[in-house]
Tab-separated table of C-alpha atoms in Angstrom:
chain	number	residue	atom	x	y	z
A	21	MET	CA	104.623	69.447	110.319
A	22	SER	CA	103.180	67.077	112.905
A	23	TYR	CA	100.596	69.098	114.821
A	24	PRO	CA	100.063	68.481	118.540
A	25	PHE	CA	96.734	67.757	120.212
A	26	GLY	CA	95.134	65.519	117.616
A	27	GLY	CA	96.852	66.912	114.542
A	28	ARG	CA	94.910	70.179	114.540
A	29	SER	CA	96.144	73.230	112.701
A	30	HIS	CA	93.173	75.505	113.487
A	31	TYR	CA	92.051	76.757	116.887
A	32	SER	CA	89.417	79.114	118.135
A	33	VAL	CA	92.152	81.017	119.976
A	34	ILE	CA	95.930	81.052	119.750
A	35	ILE	CA	97.834	82.628	122.634
A	36	VAL	CA	101.358	83.772	121.820
A	37	GLY	CA	103.440	83.611	124.985
A	38	GLY	CA	103.510	81.122	127.846
A	39	GLY	CA	104.311	83.369	130.782
A	40	GLN	CA	101.942	84.127	133.640
A	41	ALA	CA	99.704	86.163	131.309
A	42	GLY	CA	99.290	83.509	128.634
A	43	LEU	CA	98.735	80.755	131.179
A	44	SER	CA	96.225	82.885	133.086
A	45	LEU	CA	94.191	83.296	129.929
A	46	SER	CA	94.488	79.575	129.193
A	47	HIS	CA	92.981	78.883	132.618
A	48	CYS	CA	90.070	81.246	131.907
A	49	LEU	CA	89.431	79.808	128.438
A	50	GLN	CA	89.448	76.260	129.774
A	51	GLN	CA	86.789	77.268	132.298
A	52	ARG	CA	84.647	78.413	129.365
A	53	GLY	CA	85.323	75.332	127.238
A	54	ILE	CA	87.015	77.367	124.482
A	55	ASP	CA	89.635	75.442	122.530
A	56	HIS	CA	92.994	77.148	122.231
A	57	LEU	CA	96.717	76.679	121.847
A	58	VAL	CA	99.551	78.426	123.717
A	59	ILE	CA	102.729	78.887	121.678
A	60	GLU	CA	105.857	79.646	123.696
A	61	LYS	CA	109.207	80.591	122.165
A	62	ARG	CA	111.287	79.063	124.952
A	63	SER	CA	109.695	77.253	127.900
A	64	LEU	CA	106.687	78.132	130.022
A	65	VAL	CA	107.392	80.961	132.519
A	66	HIS	CA	111.054	80.776	131.471
A	67	SER	CA	111.985	84.405	132.172
A	68	TRP	CA	111.696	83.915	135.928
A	69	ARG	CA	114.320	81.182	135.701
A	70	THR	CA	116.633	82.647	133.080
A	71	GLN	CA	116.488	86.454	133.445
A	72	ARG	CA	116.784	86.988	137.202
A	73	TRP	CA	119.895	87.242	139.350
A	74	ASP	CA	120.570	84.801	142.180
A	75	SER	CA	119.509	87.095	145.037
A	76	PHE	CA	116.394	88.300	143.202
A	77	CYS	CA	113.221	88.549	145.242
A	78	LEU	CA	109.801	90.076	144.773
A	79	VAL	CA	109.362	93.761	145.554
A	80	THR	CA	105.654	93.229	146.178
A	81	PRO	CA	104.444	91.150	149.146
A	82	ASN	CA	103.489	87.547	148.638
A	83	TRP	CA	99.792	88.175	149.256
A	84	GLN	CA	99.670	90.042	145.942
A	85	CYS	CA	100.551	86.834	144.071
A	86	GLN	CA	97.031	86.119	142.829
A	87	LEU	CA	97.099	84.192	139.563
A	88	PRO	CA	93.721	82.688	138.570
A	89	GLY	CA	93.062	79.611	140.628
A	90	TRP	CA	96.537	79.835	142.134
A	91	ALA	CA	96.923	82.340	144.953
A	92	TYR	CA	99.894	82.346	147.299
A	93	SER	CA	99.081	79.979	150.155
A	94	GLY	CA	102.321	79.967	152.127
A	95	ASP	CA	102.892	81.011	155.733
A	96	ASP	CA	104.469	84.402	154.971
A	97	PRO	CA	101.899	86.521	153.094
A	98	HIS	CA	103.692	89.745	154.014
A	99	GLY	CA	107.106	88.402	153.034
A	100	PHE	CA	108.815	88.512	149.668
A	101	MET	CA	109.508	85.269	147.817
A	102	VAL	CA	113.074	84.763	146.596
A	103	LYS	CA	113.941	83.422	143.165
A	104	ASP	CA	113.696	79.691	143.916
A	105	GLN	CA	110.429	80.144	145.808
A	106	ILE	CA	108.945	82.145	142.939
A	107	ASN	CA	109.865	79.438	140.450
A	108	ASP	CA	108.469	76.691	142.684
A	109	TRP	CA	105.211	78.635	143.003
A	110	LEU	CA	105.042	79.178	139.238
A	111	ALA	CA	105.797	75.500	138.594
A	112	GLY	CA	102.706	74.703	140.646
A	113	PHE	CA	100.683	77.126	138.527
A	114	VAL	CA	101.933	75.492	135.312
A	115	ALA	CA	100.979	72.062	136.669
A	116	GLN	CA	97.534	73.275	137.730
A	117	VAL	CA	96.654	74.998	134.448
A	118	LYS	CA	97.812	72.135	132.218
A	119	ALA	CA	97.676	74.485	129.258
A	120	PRO	CA	97.536	73.015	125.741
A	121	ALA	CA	100.942	74.422	124.862
A	122	ILE	CA	103.889	73.896	122.582
A	123	GLU	CA	107.315	75.084	123.695
A	124	GLY	CA	110.439	76.007	121.776
A	125	VAL	CA	108.395	77.343	118.855
A	126	THR	CA	108.802	80.923	117.628
A	127	VAL	CA	105.878	82.802	116.123
A	128	GLU	CA	107.286	84.631	113.119
A	129	ARG	CA	104.160	86.372	111.836
A	130	VAL	CA	100.541	86.923	112.741
A	131	SER	CA	98.334	88.310	109.986
A	132	ARG	CA	94.659	88.610	109.241
A	133	VAL	CA	93.117	86.440	106.541
A	134	PRO	CA	89.847	87.904	105.164
A	135	GLY	CA	86.832	85.632	105.045
A	136	ALA	CA	86.083	84.080	101.655
A	137	GLY	CA	82.297	84.349	101.642
A	138	GLU	CA	79.486	86.641	102.690
A	139	ARG	CA	78.878	84.838	105.988
A	140	SER	CA	82.450	83.719	106.603
A	141	HIS	CA	84.545	85.490	109.204
A	142	ASP	CA	88.109	86.709	109.108
A	143	ARG	CA	90.737	84.416	110.533
A	144	PHE	CA	94.345	84.880	111.550
A	145	ALA	CA	97.302	83.102	110.019
A	146	VAL	CA	99.961	82.292	112.608
A	147	GLN	CA	103.265	81.382	111.014
A	148	THR	CA	105.917	79.760	113.195
A	149	ASP	CA	109.367	78.283	112.654
A	150	ALA	CA	107.729	74.872	112.985
A	151	GLY	CA	104.777	75.323	110.640
A	152	SER	CA	101.614	77.388	110.238
A	153	TYR	CA	98.342	77.576	112.147
A	154	THR	CA	95.100	79.484	111.799
A	155	ALA	CA	92.913	80.889	114.537
A	156	ASP	CA	89.648	82.762	114.850
A	157	GLN	CA	91.197	84.998	117.510
A	158	VAL	CA	94.766	85.724	118.651
A	159	VAL	CA	96.073	87.026	121.961
A	160	VAL	CA	99.583	88.463	122.130
A	161	ALA	CA	100.737	87.614	125.660
A	162	SER	CA	104.482	87.830	125.120
A	163	GLY	CA	104.948	90.806	127.433
A	164	GLY	CA	106.621	94.082	126.603
A	165	TYR	CA	110.222	93.334	127.579
A	166	HIS	CA	111.779	91.837	124.475
A	167	ARG	CA	114.975	93.594	123.443
A	168	PRO	CA	117.534	94.434	126.132
A	169	ILE	CA	118.513	98.075	125.730
A	170	VAL	CA	122.254	98.595	125.358
A	171	PRO	CA	123.315	101.967	123.916
A	172	ARG	CA	125.744	102.338	121.031
A	173	LEU	CA	128.064	103.964	123.537
A	174	ALA	CA	128.867	100.424	124.687
A	175	GLU	CA	130.816	99.859	121.479
A	176	LYS	CA	133.326	102.524	122.523
A	177	LEU	CA	134.322	100.833	125.760
A	178	PRO	CA	137.631	98.926	125.712
A	179	ALA	CA	137.380	95.225	124.957
A	180	SER	CA	138.915	94.559	128.366
A	181	VAL	CA	135.757	95.879	130.074
A	182	VAL	CA	133.195	93.108	130.554
A	183	GLN	CA	129.637	94.192	129.763
A	184	TYR	CA	126.307	92.609	130.725
A	185	HIS	CA	122.692	93.623	130.535
A	186	SER	CA	120.705	93.256	133.756
A	187	ALA	CA	118.933	90.206	132.263
A	188	GLN	CA	122.331	88.467	132.099
A	189	TYR	CA	123.543	89.333	135.594
A	190	ARG	CA	123.580	86.498	138.120
A	191	ASN	CA	125.912	87.378	141.027
A	192	PRO	CA	129.037	89.393	141.930
A	193	ALA	CA	131.317	86.399	141.370
A	194	GLN	CA	130.307	86.418	137.701
A	195	LEU	CA	132.204	89.685	137.208
A	196	PRO	CA	135.983	90.090	137.081
A	197	GLU	CA	137.772	91.630	140.042
A	198	GLY	CA	137.657	95.391	140.096
A	199	ALA	CA	135.076	98.148	140.250
A	200	VAL	CA	131.683	97.949	138.567
A	201	LEU	CA	129.728	100.686	136.807
A	202	VAL	CA	125.963	100.187	137.073
A	203	VAL	CA	124.103	102.278	134.506
A	204	GLY	CA	120.529	102.965	135.582
A	205	CYS	CA	118.873	103.055	139.003
A	206	GLY	CA	115.400	101.676	138.400
A	207	GLN	CA	114.296	98.527	140.195
A	208	SER	CA	116.903	96.283	138.585
A	209	GLY	CA	119.737	98.813	138.663
A	210	ALA	CA	119.199	99.800	142.299
A	211	GLN	CA	118.880	96.192	143.484
A	212	ILE	CA	121.897	94.997	141.508
A	213	ALA	CA	123.953	97.938	142.783
A	214	GLU	CA	122.940	96.936	146.316
A	215	ASP	CA	123.833	93.295	145.619
A	216	LEU	CA	127.323	94.287	144.505
A	217	HIS	CA	127.732	96.802	147.334
A	218	LEU	CA	126.804	94.235	149.984
A	219	ALA	CA	129.329	91.855	148.429
A	220	GLY	CA	132.066	94.417	149.061
A	221	ARG	CA	132.535	95.514	145.476
A	222	LYS	CA	133.417	99.073	144.548
A	223	VAL	CA	130.339	100.368	142.757
A	224	TYR	CA	129.774	103.422	140.593
A	225	VAL	CA	126.176	104.232	139.636
A	226	ALA	CA	124.988	106.409	136.762
A	227	THR	CA	121.580	107.530	137.999
A	228	GLY	CA	118.459	108.416	136.048
A	229	ASP	CA	114.981	109.690	136.809
A	230	ALA	CA	113.725	106.588	138.623
A	231	PRO	CA	111.458	107.338	141.608
A	232	ARG	CA	111.592	105.485	144.907
A	233	CYS	CA	109.177	104.604	147.674
A	234	ALA	CA	109.244	103.454	151.271
A	235	ARG	CA	109.006	99.787	152.137
A	236	PHE	CA	107.271	100.361	155.482
A	237	TYR	CA	105.538	103.479	156.748
A	238	ARG	CA	103.529	104.241	159.858
A	239	GLY	CA	103.533	100.676	161.072
A	240	ARG	CA	102.568	98.881	157.849
A	241	GLU	CA	103.894	97.834	154.477
A	242	VAL	CA	103.318	100.683	152.011
A	243	VAL	CA	101.681	98.252	149.568
A	244	ASP	CA	99.087	97.429	152.228
A	245	TRP	CA	98.246	101.101	152.660
A	246	LEU	CA	98.000	101.651	148.904
A	247	ALA	CA	95.771	98.603	148.560
A	248	ASP	CA	93.416	100.025	151.195
A	249	MET	CA	93.442	103.303	149.267
A	250	LYS	CA	92.326	101.391	146.125
A	251	TYR	CA	95.376	102.540	144.182
A	252	TYR	CA	95.794	99.086	142.650
A	253	ASP	CA	92.201	99.173	141.403
A	254	MET	CA	92.671	102.467	139.533
A	255	PRO	CA	92.312	101.953	135.761
A	256	VAL	CA	94.755	103.660	133.461
A	257	THR	CA	91.919	105.834	132.159
A	258	GLU	CA	91.616	107.430	135.613
A	259	HIS	CA	95.317	107.853	136.331
A	260	PRO	CA	96.469	111.498	136.227
A	261	LEU	CA	99.002	110.608	133.512
A	262	ARG	CA	96.530	108.451	131.558
A	263	GLU	CA	98.432	106.210	129.084
A	264	GLY	CA	101.618	108.154	129.849
A	265	VAL	CA	101.983	106.166	133.069
A	266	ARG	CA	102.961	103.158	130.947
A	267	ASP	CA	106.261	104.874	130.180
A	268	ASN	CA	107.127	105.532	133.825
A	269	THR	CA	110.123	103.873	135.441
A	270	ASN	CA	109.196	101.623	138.358
A	271	HIS	CA	109.920	102.836	141.892
A	272	TYR	CA	113.013	101.311	143.416
A	273	VAL	CA	112.676	99.418	146.676
A	274	THR	CA	113.558	95.883	147.720
A	275	GLY	CA	112.037	92.858	149.432
A	276	ARG	CA	115.481	91.535	150.333
A	277	ASP	CA	115.966	90.256	153.896
A	278	GLY	CA	112.338	90.903	154.759
A	279	GLY	CA	112.089	94.170	152.849
A	280	ARG	CA	113.636	97.615	153.233
A	281	ASP	CA	114.120	100.939	151.517
A	282	ILE	CA	116.855	101.427	148.968
A	283	ASP	CA	118.544	104.729	149.701
A	284	LEU	CA	121.324	105.586	147.270
A	285	ARG	CA	122.381	108.436	149.538
A	286	ARG	CA	123.111	105.992	152.355
A	287	PHE	CA	125.097	103.835	149.968
A	288	ALA	CA	127.094	106.931	149.053
A	289	LEU	CA	127.973	107.400	152.730
A	290	GLU	CA	129.273	103.827	152.653
A	291	GLY	CA	131.502	104.334	149.621
A	292	MET	CA	129.298	103.893	146.569
A	293	GLU	CA	129.978	106.671	144.056
A	294	LEU	CA	127.028	108.308	142.333
A	295	PHE	CA	126.856	110.285	139.104
A	296	GLY	CA	124.179	111.854	136.969
A	297	LEU	CA	122.876	110.457	133.707
A	298	LEU	CA	125.523	108.795	131.525
A	299	GLU	CA	125.528	110.585	128.186
A	300	GLY	CA	128.787	109.829	126.403
A	301	LEU	CA	132.298	108.462	126.180
A	302	ASP	CA	134.932	110.729	124.686
A	303	ASP	CA	138.626	109.909	124.435
A	304	GLY	CA	138.181	107.072	126.896
A	305	VAL	CA	136.453	109.257	129.497
A	306	LEU	CA	132.848	108.780	130.570
A	307	ALA	CA	130.689	111.914	130.455
A	308	PHE	CA	127.708	112.455	132.764
A	309	LYS	CA	125.035	115.121	132.958
A	310	PRO	CA	125.332	117.362	136.036
A	311	ASN	CA	121.952	116.211	137.344
A	312	LEU	CA	122.780	113.847	140.205
A	313	ARG	CA	121.347	116.207	142.809
A	314	ASP	CA	118.156	116.633	140.776
A	315	ASN	CA	117.784	112.869	140.321
A	316	LEU	CA	118.154	112.174	144.040
A	317	ASP	CA	115.854	115.039	145.035
A	318	ARG	CA	113.191	113.919	142.566
A	319	ALA	CA	113.265	110.343	143.865
A	320	ASP	CA	112.960	111.559	147.461
A	321	SER	CA	110.120	113.889	146.494
A	322	VAL	CA	108.119	110.949	145.147
A	323	TYR	CA	108.961	108.967	148.291
A	324	ASN	CA	107.626	111.744	150.530
A	325	ARG	CA	104.618	112.374	148.289
A	326	ILE	CA	103.487	108.745	148.526
A	327	ASN	CA	103.878	108.848	152.300
A	328	ALA	CA	101.921	112.113	152.445
A	329	SER	CA	99.042	110.496	150.560
A	330	ILE	CA	99.042	107.740	153.188
A	331	ASP	CA	98.993	110.418	155.907
A	332	GLY	CA	95.904	111.883	154.264
A	333	HIS	CA	94.203	108.488	154.148
A	334	ILE	CA	94.953	107.850	157.827
A	335	ALA	CA	93.711	111.277	158.879
A	336	ALA	CA	90.525	111.080	156.820
A	337	ARG	CA	89.536	107.774	158.387
A	338	GLY	CA	90.783	108.393	161.899
A	339	ILE	CA	93.075	105.362	161.799
A	340	GLU	CA	95.374	104.846	164.762
A	341	ALA	CA	98.951	104.596	163.529
A	342	PRO	CA	102.473	105.678	164.508
A	343	PRO	CA	103.193	109.349	163.811
A	344	PRO	CA	104.044	110.589	160.306
A	345	SER	CA	107.557	111.403	159.167
A	346	VAL	CA	109.329	113.048	156.263
A	347	TYR	CA	112.520	111.704	154.749
A	348	THR	CA	115.437	114.103	155.002
A	349	PRO	CA	118.593	113.462	152.983
A	350	VAL	CA	121.391	111.669	154.832
A	351	TRP	CA	123.927	112.743	152.198
A	352	GLU	CA	124.261	115.469	149.606
A	353	PRO	CA	126.603	115.392	146.609
A	354	PRO	CA	129.467	117.774	147.415
A	355	GLU	CA	129.777	118.552	143.703
A	356	GLU	CA	128.417	117.501	140.319
A	357	ARG	CA	131.069	115.333	138.735
A	358	THR	CA	130.664	115.025	134.995
A	359	ARG	CA	133.805	113.088	134.004
A	360	LEU	CA	135.165	109.699	134.996
A	361	ASN	CA	138.071	107.798	133.505
A	362	PRO	CA	137.067	104.130	133.835
A	363	GLU	CA	140.668	102.950	133.741
A	364	ASP	CA	141.719	105.300	136.533
A	365	ALA	CA	138.644	104.247	138.530
A	366	GLY	CA	139.537	100.570	138.148
A	367	ILE	CA	136.262	99.767	136.380
A	368	THR	CA	136.482	96.306	134.838
A	369	SER	CA	132.782	95.678	134.176
A	370	VAL	CA	129.664	97.591	133.200
A	371	LEU	CA	126.080	96.529	133.866
A	372	TRP	CA	123.434	98.073	131.637
A	373	CYS	CA	120.251	98.368	133.698
A	374	ILE	CA	118.244	100.644	131.435
A	375	GLY	CA	115.425	98.329	130.539
A	376	PHE	CA	113.986	96.694	127.454
A	377	SER	CA	112.186	97.773	124.323
A	378	PRO	CA	109.168	95.970	122.859
A	379	ASP	CA	109.344	94.015	119.605
A	380	PHE	CA	106.013	93.450	117.905
A	381	GLU	CA	107.290	93.557	114.329
A	382	TRP	CA	105.915	90.063	113.777
A	383	VAL	CA	102.347	91.277	114.403
A	384	ASP	CA	101.082	92.369	110.978
A	385	ALA	CA	98.125	94.522	111.961
A	386	PRO	CA	97.395	98.272	112.015
A	387	VAL	CA	97.183	98.522	115.799
A	388	PHE	CA	100.425	100.313	116.711
A	389	ASN	CA	101.271	103.924	117.434
A	390	GLY	CA	104.298	105.818	116.176
A	391	ARG	CA	106.497	104.351	118.910
A	392	GLY	CA	105.594	100.775	118.059
A	393	ALA	CA	103.367	100.284	121.103
A	394	PRO	CA	99.967	98.626	120.664
A	395	VAL	CA	96.913	100.877	120.888
A	396	HIS	CA	94.156	99.171	122.820
A	397	GLN	CA	91.426	99.514	125.403
A	398	ARG	CA	92.059	97.023	128.164
A	399	GLY	CA	93.821	94.764	125.685
A	400	VAL	CA	91.139	94.965	122.986
A	401	THR	CA	92.450	96.406	119.706
A	402	ALA	CA	90.690	97.962	116.731
A	403	VAL	CA	91.226	94.723	114.782
A	404	PRO	CA	88.402	92.382	115.844
A	405	GLY	CA	89.798	89.222	117.392
A	406	LEU	CA	93.280	90.586	118.139
A	407	TYR	CA	94.175	91.261	121.763
A	408	PHE	CA	97.143	92.040	124.030
A	409	LEU	CA	97.661	90.797	127.577
A	410	GLY	CA	100.329	91.130	130.261
A	411	LEU	CA	101.576	94.614	129.358
A	412	PRO	CA	102.392	97.176	132.082
A	413	TRP	CA	99.293	99.225	132.894
A	414	LEU	CA	97.229	97.345	130.325
A	415	HIS	CA	94.365	98.231	132.645
A	416	THR	CA	95.723	98.791	136.173
A	417	TRP	CA	99.064	98.936	137.984
A	418	GLY	CA	98.995	95.154	138.416
A	419	SER	CA	98.380	94.274	134.762
A	420	GLY	CA	101.960	93.231	134.135
A	421	ARG	CA	102.336	91.640	137.560
A	422	PHE	CA	101.077	88.679	139.552
A	423	SER	CA	98.477	90.879	141.236
A	424	GLY	CA	96.413	92.093	138.288
A	425	VAL	CA	96.843	89.764	135.351
A	426	ALA	CA	94.047	87.450	136.505
A	427	ARG	CA	91.508	90.270	136.270
A	428	ASP	CA	92.740	91.199	132.794
A	429	ALA	CA	92.690	87.569	131.629
A	430	GLU	CA	89.124	87.163	132.869
A	431	PHE	CA	88.078	90.301	131.000
A	432	LEU	CA	89.642	89.143	127.712
A	433	ALA	CA	88.226	85.653	128.109
A	434	GLU	CA	84.770	87.208	128.308
A	435	ALA	CA	85.471	89.352	125.220
A	436	ILE	CA	86.700	86.294	123.340
A	437	ALA	CA	83.660	84.246	124.369
A	438	GLU	CA	81.291	87.036	123.331
A	439	LYS	CA	82.876	87.391	119.899
A	440	ARG	CA	82.756	83.619	119.473
A	441	THR	CA	79.050	83.605	120.314
A	442	LEU	CA	78.342	86.390	117.827
A	443	ALA	CA	80.263	84.533	115.113
A	444	ALA	CA	78.295	81.351	115.789
A	445	ALA	CA	75.074	83.342	115.483
A	446	GLY	CA	76.142	84.688	112.116
A	447	SER	CA	77.081	88.236	113.155
A	448	GLN	CA	79.888	89.825	111.239
A	449	PRO	CA	82.956	91.321	112.977
A	450	GLY	CA	81.955	94.701	111.585
A	451	ASP	CA	78.896	95.049	113.825
A	452	GLU	CA	78.098	98.377	115.496
A	453	ASP	CA	79.907	97.639	118.752
A	454	ALA	CA	83.102	96.582	117.001
A	455	ALA	CA	82.961	99.605	114.726
A	456	GLU	CA	82.523	101.940	117.690
A	457	THR	CA	85.465	100.339	119.511
A	458	ALA	CA	87.648	100.634	116.430
A	459	ALA	CA	86.767	104.307	116.047
A	460	GLN	CA	87.591	105.015	119.687
A	461	LEU	CA	90.967	103.286	119.406
A	462	ARG	CA	91.863	105.169	116.231
A	463	ALA	CA	91.029	108.412	117.997
A	464	ALA	CA	93.265	107.434	120.917
């Protein structure tokens, strides 16, 4: 193999993943003069170009786009960038960071290589499809959305029904004429259902337990209120659900056309047909749980609960604002329908919007729980020198987003620099602090 950057095969740090997380850490390491290499499977920040539909826009306001050294500087801080604007902004970030990176290279295995002598330190072997590297420390910054989830039920659908995962959806014209079944109503499912509905398509939605929130409330963007309330600074260790919040479905809302609520009930008034959770396909008929009413009520309850917390904040501080309000349903399901024949309904395509599952099988280290998720404290694992970055709620709500990854990258850069200093001074990775951290992570 011909190695880039002077023919080197060993680095102090190797970062696996060239999205906003990996590049943020590269920026922080460059500031500290720490040599490193970013290895990206496809191209830098590729998912924003290749896994978003044409009308995609941010659901968080532009002012929250705060990558290290590259904050949003446009003239619409309270707007919501659309797909092309996001990619232009990210292209500027890539150009600014100038990360030492190789693209189109897949990391196939990361494993620990024990030190050979008394004062030698462990290293990591990083095997790729283009050759092997070694590193003193490794950061897994490949995100947590790797495998599109498509249930085995999909195999039972007739071959005539076109099926896509949300990552493959681009626009309504991509789908054949006829009705569309959208499975899932999280952020992607709700926004794609709206996209199809606005295009005049007949849409059926199989709902789930996704919550929703208001876009604007009492004269301001809800995100602005929550920022004032320090919600985005809350670490996962202080959240009422603790690590369980990482499994939560994101609230559905949209930044489209300047931002608005997504209300499935209103769509139902306009002809969209809603069902409960999709749970089977028998003899060509789709079967749904009779929980549509519960799903809608639960989403509205979260909506009202968030607004009530804002009411409390306003009252406690004596803030002048428009009066409070409570959402009341504009539509109720007349019945719980549990069966739907897709042929009779004219359904010619199905969109699976039920998320992704992580794939860390290539990381050969004892740092995972029974569900295959990494166990860590703010990205630091029990294996000295192995870290994770860019995961949802790694530390705060913004950890997997443009708003919080800079803080996480800065924290890991400091941890990496400290370990590097200790190694240079002759300390072993089994010192008291590392041992205590490892014990805490095992207990977690």
